PDB file of C-alpha atoms in Angstrom:
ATOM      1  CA  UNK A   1       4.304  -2.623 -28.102  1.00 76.00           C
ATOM      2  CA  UNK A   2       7.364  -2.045 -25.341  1.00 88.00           C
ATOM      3  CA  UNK A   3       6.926  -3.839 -22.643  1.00 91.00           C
ATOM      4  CA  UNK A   4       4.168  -5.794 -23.934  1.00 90.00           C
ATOM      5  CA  UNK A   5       4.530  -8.471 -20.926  1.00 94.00           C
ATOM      6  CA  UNK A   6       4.425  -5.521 -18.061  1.00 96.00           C
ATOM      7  CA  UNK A   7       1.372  -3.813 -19.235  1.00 96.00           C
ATOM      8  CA  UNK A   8      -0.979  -6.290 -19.940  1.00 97.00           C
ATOM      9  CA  UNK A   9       0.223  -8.010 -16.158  1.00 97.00           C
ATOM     10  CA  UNK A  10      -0.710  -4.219 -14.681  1.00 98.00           C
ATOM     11  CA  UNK A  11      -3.950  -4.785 -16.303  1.00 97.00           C
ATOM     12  CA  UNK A  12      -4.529  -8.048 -14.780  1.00 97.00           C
ATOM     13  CA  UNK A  13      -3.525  -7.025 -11.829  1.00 97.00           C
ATOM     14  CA  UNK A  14      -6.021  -4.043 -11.508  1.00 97.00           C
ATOM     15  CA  UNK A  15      -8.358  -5.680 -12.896  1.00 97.00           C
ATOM     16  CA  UNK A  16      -8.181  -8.685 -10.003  1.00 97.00           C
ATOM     17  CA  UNK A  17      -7.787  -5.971  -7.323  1.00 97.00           C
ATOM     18  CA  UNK A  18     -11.523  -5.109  -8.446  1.00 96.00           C
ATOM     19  CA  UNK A  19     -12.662  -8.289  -8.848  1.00 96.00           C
ATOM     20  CA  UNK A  20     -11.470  -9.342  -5.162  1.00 97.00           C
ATOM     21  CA  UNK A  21     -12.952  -6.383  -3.548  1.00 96.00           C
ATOM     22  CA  UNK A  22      -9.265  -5.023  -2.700  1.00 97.00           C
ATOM     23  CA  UNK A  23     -10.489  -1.362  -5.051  1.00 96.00           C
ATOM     24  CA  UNK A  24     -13.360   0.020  -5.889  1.00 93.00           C
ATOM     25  CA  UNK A  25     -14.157   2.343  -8.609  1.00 91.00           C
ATOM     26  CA  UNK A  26     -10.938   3.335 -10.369  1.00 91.00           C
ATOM     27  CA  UNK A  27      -9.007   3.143  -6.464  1.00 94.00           C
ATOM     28  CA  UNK A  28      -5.781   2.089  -6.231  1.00 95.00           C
ATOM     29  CA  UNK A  29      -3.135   1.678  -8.488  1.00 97.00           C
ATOM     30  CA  UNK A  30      -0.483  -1.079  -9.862  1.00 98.00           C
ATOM     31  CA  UNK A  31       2.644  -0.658 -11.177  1.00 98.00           C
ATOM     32  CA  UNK A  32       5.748  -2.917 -12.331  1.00 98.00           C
ATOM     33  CA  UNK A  33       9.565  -1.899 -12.487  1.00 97.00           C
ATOM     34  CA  UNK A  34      11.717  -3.648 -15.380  1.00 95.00           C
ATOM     35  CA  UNK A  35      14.774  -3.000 -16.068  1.00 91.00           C
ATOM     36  CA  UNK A  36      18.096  -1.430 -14.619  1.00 87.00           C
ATOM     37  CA  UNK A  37      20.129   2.003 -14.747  1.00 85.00           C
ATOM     38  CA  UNK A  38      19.571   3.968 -17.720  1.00 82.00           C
ATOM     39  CA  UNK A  39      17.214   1.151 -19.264  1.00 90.00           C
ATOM     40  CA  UNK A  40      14.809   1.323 -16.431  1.00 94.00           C
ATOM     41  CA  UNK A  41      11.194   1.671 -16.714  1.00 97.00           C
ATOM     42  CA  UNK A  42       7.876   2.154 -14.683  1.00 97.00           C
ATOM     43  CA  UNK A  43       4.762   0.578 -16.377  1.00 98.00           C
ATOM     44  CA  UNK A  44       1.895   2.493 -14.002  1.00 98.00           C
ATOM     45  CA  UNK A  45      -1.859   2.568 -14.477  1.00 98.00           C
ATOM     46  CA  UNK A  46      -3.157   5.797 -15.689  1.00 97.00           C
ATOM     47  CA  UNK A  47      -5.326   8.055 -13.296  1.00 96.00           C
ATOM     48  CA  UNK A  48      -9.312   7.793 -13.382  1.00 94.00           C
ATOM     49  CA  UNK A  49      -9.640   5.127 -15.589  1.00 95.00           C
ATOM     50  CA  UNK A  50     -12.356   2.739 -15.547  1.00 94.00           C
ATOM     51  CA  UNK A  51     -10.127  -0.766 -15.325  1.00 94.00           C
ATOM     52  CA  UNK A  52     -12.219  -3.102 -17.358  1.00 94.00           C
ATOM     53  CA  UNK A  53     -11.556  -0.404 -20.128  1.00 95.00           C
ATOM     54  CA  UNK A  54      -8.220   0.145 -19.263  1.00 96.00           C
ATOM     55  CA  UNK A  55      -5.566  -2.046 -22.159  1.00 97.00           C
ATOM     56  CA  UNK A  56      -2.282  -2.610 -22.169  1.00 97.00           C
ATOM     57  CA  UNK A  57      -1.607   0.212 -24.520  1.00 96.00           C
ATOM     58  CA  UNK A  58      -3.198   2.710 -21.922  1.00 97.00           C
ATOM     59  CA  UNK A  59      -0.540   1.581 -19.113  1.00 97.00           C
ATOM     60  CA  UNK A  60       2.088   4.155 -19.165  1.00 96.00           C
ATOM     61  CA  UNK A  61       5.648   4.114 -19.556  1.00 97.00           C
ATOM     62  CA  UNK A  62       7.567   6.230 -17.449  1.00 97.00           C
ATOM     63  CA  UNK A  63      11.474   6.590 -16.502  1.00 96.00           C
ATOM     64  CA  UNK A  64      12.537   6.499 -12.514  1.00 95.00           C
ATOM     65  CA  UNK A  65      12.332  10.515 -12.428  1.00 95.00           C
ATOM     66  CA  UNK A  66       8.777  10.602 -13.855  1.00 95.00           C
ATOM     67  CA  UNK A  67       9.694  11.414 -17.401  1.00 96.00           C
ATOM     68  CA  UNK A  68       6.923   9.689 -19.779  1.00 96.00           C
ATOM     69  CA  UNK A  69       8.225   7.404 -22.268  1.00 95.00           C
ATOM     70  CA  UNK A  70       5.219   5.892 -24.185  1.00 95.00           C
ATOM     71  CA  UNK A  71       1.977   7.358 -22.314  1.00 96.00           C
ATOM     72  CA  UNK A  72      -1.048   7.733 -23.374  1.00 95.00           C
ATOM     73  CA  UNK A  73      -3.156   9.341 -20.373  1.00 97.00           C
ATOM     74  CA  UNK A  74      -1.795  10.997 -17.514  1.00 96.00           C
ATOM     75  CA  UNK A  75      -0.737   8.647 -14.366  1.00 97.00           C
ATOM     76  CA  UNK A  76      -1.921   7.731 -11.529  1.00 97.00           C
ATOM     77  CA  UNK A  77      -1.837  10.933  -8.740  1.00 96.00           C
ATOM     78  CA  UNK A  78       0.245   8.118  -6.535  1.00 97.00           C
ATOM     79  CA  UNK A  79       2.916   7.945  -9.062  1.00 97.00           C
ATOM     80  CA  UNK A  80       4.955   9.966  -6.990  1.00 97.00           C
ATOM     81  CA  UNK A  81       4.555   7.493  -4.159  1.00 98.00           C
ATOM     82  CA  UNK A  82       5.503   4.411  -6.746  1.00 98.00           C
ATOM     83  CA  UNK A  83       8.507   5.771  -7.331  1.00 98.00           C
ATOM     84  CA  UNK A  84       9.916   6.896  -4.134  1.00 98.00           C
ATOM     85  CA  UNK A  85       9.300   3.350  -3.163  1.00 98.00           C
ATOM     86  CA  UNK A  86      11.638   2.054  -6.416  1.00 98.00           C
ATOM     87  CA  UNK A  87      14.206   4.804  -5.626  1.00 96.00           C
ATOM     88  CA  UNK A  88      14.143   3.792  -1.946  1.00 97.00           C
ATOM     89  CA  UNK A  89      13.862  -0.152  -1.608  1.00 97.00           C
ATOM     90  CA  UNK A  90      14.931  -2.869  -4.124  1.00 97.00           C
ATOM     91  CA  UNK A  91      11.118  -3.685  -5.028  1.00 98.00           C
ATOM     92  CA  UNK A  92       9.962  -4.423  -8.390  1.00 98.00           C
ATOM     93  CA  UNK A  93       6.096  -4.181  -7.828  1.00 98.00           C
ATOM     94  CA  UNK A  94       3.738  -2.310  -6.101  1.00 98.00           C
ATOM     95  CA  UNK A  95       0.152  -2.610  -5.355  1.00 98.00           C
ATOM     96  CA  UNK A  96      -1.668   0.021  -3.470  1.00 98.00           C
ATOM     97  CA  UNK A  97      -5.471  -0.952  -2.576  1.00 98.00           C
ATOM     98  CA  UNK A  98      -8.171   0.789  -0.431  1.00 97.00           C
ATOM     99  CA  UNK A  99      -9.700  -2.387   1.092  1.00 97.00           C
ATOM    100  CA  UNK A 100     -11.822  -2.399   3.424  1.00 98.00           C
ATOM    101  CA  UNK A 101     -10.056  -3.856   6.734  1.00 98.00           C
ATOM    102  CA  UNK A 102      -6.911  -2.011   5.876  1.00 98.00           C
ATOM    103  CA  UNK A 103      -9.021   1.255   6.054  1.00 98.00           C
ATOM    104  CA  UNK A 104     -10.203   0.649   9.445  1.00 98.00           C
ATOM    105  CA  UNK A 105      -7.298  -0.423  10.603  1.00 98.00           C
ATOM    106  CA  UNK A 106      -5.340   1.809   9.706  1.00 98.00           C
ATOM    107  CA  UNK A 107      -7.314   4.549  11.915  1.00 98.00           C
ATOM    108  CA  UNK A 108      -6.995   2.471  14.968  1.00 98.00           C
ATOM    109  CA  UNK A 109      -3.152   1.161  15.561  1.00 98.00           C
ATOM    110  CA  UNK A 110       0.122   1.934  14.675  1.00 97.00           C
ATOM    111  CA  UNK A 111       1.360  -1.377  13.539  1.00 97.00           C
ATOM    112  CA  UNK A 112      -0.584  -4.296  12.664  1.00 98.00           C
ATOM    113  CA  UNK A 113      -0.524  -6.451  15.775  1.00 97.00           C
ATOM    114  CA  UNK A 114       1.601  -9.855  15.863  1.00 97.00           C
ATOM    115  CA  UNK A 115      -1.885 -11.939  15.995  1.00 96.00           C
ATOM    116  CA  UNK A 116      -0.890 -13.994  13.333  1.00 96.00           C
ATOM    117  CA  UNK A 117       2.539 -15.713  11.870  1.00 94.00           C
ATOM    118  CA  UNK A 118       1.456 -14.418   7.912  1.00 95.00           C
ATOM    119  CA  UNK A 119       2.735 -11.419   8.903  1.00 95.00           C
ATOM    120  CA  UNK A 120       6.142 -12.973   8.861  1.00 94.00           C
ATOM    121  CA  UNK A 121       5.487 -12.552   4.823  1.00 94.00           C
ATOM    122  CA  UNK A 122       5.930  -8.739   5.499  1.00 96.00           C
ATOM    123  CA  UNK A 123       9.231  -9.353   7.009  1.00 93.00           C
ATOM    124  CA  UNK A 124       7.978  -9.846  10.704  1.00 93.00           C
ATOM    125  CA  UNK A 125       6.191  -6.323  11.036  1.00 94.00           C
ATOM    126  CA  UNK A 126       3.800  -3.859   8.857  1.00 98.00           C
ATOM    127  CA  UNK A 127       3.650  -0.105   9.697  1.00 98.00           C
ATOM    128  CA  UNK A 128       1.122   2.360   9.515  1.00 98.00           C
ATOM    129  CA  UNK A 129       2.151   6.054   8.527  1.00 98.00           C
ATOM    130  CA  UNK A 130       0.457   9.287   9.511  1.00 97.00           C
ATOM    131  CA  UNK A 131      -2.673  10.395   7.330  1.00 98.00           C
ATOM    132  CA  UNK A 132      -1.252  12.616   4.016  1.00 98.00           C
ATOM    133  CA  UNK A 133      -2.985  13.988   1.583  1.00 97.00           C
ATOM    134  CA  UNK A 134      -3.198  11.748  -1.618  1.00 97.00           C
ATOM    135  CA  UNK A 135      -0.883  12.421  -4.424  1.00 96.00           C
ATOM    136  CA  UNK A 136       1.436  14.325  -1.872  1.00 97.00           C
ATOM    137  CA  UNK A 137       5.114  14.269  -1.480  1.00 97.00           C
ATOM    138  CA  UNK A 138       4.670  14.056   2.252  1.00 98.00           C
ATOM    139  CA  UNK A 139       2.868  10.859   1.253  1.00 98.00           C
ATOM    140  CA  UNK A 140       4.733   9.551  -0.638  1.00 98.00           C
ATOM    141  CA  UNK A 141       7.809   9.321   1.496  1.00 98.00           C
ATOM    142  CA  UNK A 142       6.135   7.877   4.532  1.00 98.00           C
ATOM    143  CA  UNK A 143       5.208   5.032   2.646  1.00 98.00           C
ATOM    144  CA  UNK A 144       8.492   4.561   0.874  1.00 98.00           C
ATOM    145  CA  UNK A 145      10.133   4.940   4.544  1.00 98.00           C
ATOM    146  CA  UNK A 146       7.921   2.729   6.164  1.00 98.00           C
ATOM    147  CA  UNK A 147       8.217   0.255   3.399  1.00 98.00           C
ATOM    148  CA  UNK A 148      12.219  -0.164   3.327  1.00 96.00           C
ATOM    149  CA  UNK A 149      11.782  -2.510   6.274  1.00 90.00           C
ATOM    150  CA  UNK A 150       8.773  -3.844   5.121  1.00 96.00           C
ATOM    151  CA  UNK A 151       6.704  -6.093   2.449  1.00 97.00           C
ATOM    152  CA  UNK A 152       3.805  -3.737   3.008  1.00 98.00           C
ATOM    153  CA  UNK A 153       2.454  -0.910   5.196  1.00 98.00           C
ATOM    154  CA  UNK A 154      -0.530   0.911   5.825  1.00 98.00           C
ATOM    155  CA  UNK A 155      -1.502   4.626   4.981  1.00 98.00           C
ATOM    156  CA  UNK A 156      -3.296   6.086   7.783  1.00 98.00           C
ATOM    157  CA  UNK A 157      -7.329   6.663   7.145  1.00 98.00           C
ATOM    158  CA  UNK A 158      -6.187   5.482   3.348  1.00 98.00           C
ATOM    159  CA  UNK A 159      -5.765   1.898   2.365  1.00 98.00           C
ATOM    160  CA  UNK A 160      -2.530  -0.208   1.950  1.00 98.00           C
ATOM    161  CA  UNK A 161       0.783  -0.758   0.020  1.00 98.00           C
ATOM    162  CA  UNK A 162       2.623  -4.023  -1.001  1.00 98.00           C
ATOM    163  CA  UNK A 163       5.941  -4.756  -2.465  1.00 98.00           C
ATOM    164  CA  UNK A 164       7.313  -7.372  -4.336  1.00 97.00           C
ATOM    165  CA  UNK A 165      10.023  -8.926  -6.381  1.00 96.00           C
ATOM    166  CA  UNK A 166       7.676  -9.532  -8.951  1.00 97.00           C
ATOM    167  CA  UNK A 167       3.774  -8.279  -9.349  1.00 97.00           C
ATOM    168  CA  UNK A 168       2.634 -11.658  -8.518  1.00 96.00           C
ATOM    169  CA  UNK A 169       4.892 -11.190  -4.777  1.00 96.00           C
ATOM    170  CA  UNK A 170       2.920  -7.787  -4.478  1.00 98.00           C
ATOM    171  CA  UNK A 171      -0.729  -8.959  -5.491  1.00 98.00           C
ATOM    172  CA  UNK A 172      -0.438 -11.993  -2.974  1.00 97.00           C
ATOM    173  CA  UNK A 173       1.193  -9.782  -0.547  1.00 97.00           C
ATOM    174  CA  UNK A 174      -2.015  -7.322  -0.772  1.00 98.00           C
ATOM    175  CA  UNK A 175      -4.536  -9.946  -0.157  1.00 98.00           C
ATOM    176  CA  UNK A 176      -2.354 -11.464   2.947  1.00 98.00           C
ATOM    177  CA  UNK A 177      -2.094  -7.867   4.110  1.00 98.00           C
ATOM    178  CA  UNK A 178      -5.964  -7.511   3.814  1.00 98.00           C
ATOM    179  CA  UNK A 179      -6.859 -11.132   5.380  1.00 98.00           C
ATOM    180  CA  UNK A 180      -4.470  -9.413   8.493  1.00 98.00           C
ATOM    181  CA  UNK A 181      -6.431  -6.493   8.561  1.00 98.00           C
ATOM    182  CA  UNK A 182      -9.576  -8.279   8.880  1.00 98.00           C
ATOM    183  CA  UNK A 183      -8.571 -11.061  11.835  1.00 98.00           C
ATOM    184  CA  UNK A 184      -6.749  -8.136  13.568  1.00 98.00           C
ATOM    185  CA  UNK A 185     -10.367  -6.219  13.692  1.00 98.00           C
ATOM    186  CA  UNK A 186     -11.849  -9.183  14.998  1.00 98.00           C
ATOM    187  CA  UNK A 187      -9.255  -9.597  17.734  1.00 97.00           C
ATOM    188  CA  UNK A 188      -9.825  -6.104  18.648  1.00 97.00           C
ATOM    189  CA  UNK A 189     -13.275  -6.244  18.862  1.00 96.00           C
ATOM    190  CA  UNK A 190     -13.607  -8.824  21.310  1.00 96.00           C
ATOM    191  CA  UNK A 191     -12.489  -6.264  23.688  1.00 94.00           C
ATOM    192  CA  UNK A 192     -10.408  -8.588  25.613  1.00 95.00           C
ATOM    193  CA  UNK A 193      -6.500  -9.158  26.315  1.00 94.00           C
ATOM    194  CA  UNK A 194      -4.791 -11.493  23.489  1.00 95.00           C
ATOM    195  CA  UNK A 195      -1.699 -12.907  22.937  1.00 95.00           C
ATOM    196  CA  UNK A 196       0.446 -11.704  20.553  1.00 94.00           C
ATOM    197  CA  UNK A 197       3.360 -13.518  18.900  1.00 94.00           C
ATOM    198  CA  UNK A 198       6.585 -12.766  20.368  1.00 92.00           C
ATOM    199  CA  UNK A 199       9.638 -11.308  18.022  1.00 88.00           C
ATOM    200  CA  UNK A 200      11.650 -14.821  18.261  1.00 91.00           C
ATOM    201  CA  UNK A 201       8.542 -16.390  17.222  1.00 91.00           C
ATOM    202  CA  UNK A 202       7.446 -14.452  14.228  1.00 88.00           C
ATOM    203  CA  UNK A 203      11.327 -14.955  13.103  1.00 88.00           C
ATOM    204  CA  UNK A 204      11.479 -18.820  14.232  1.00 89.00           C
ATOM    205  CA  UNK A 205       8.319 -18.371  11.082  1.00 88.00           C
ATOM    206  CA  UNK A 206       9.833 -16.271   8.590  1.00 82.00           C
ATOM    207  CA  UNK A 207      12.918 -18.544   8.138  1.00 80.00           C
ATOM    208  CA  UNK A 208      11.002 -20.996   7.433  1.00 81.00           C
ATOM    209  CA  UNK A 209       7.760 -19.550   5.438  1.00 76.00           C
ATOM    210  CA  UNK A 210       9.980 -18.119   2.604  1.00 62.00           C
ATOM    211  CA  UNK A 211      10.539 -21.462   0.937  1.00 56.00           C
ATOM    212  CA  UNK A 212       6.843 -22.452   1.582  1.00 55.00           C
ATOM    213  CA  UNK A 213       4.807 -23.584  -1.762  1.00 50.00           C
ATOM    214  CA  UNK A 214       5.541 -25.586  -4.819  1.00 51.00           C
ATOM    215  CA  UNK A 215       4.817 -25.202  -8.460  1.00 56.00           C
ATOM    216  CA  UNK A 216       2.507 -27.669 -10.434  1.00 63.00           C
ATOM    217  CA  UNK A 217       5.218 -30.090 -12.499  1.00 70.00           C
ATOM    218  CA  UNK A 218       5.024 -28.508 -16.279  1.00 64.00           C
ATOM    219  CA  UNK A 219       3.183 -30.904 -18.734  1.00 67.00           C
TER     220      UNK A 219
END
């Protein structure tokens, strides 16, 4: 199977969006980007499909311009929005979830506030873009706008988009951007002044957050 590897990690990758409350239903969708130039490919979940029957086989293959290459069912109705975002910024991954915080936030600001140095992982800010219909072209370049400054934004009375080098990047990125979400409603709601991190802080974190982590030694 072609990109045996890329499918089966958009399956797992749905499949833990659902399991972590990030989806439900068949919401959202997942895709990677492999590949370069004329060899480039999309691997995108299909549209409407139940994700603990979706398999590796059902993940589509698609060129940059939309053009199926092995695919089964028809897309997602965000694939438009997937690739804008590859055309646009040098992302590999993208996640796009309707959590719950995200969706309330989203209604309510126009940036998710500087209340906490994780949002240094989004590359110091995260955006939120006007309300579009889904599957729209109007849509679909907000978010890739909003997102060529940006690990991750929020669509407006939607959900949320994350980018990454890799899926992994992207999947982390979306539960990050949802733990935001959350502590940013809770700051709200307390109805009182707060103190926001300052620009020099949030950078003063993101030089030093993107070598955070290690790897377990291999056995």
């Amino acid at each position: 199977m072609r990109c045996g590897r890329e499918r089966r990690a958009v399956v797992d990758a749905a499949r833990t969006l659902v399991a972590e409350g990030l989806v439900v239903g068949t919401a959202g969708n997942v895709s990677v980007r492999t590949g370069g130039g004329e060899d480039a490919l999309v691997a995108v979940t299909p549209s409407g499909l139940d994700y603990a029957a979706m398999t590796p086989d059902l993940v589509g293959l698609h060129r940059p311009d939309g053009a199926a290459v092995d695919a089964p069912l028809a897309p997602t109705s965000e694939m438009g929005m997937h690739l804008e975002v590859y055309a646009r910024t040098p992302a590999r991954a993208v996640v796009h979830t309707h959590s719950p915080s995200a969706v309330a936030l989203s209604v309510l600001v126009e940036e998710v506030p500087p209340v906490h140095y994780y949002l240094a992982l989004f590359g110091g800010r995260v955006p939120v873009v006007g309300y579009a219909p889904y599957g729209s072209a109007e849509l679909a370049e907000a978010a890739a706008g909003a997102l060529e400054g940006a690990g991750g934004c929020l669509l407006g009375n939607h959900g949320a988009v994350t980018v990454g080098a890799d899926l992994g990047q992207a999947l982390e990125r979306a539960r990050h951007l949802e733990w935001l979400c959350e502590v940013s409603l809770r700051v709200l709601g307390a109805g009182r002044p707060f103190r926001a991190l300052s620009a020099e802080e949030m950078a003063e974190v993101g030089a030093r957050i993107g070598g955070y982590g290690q790897r377990a030694p291999e056995r």
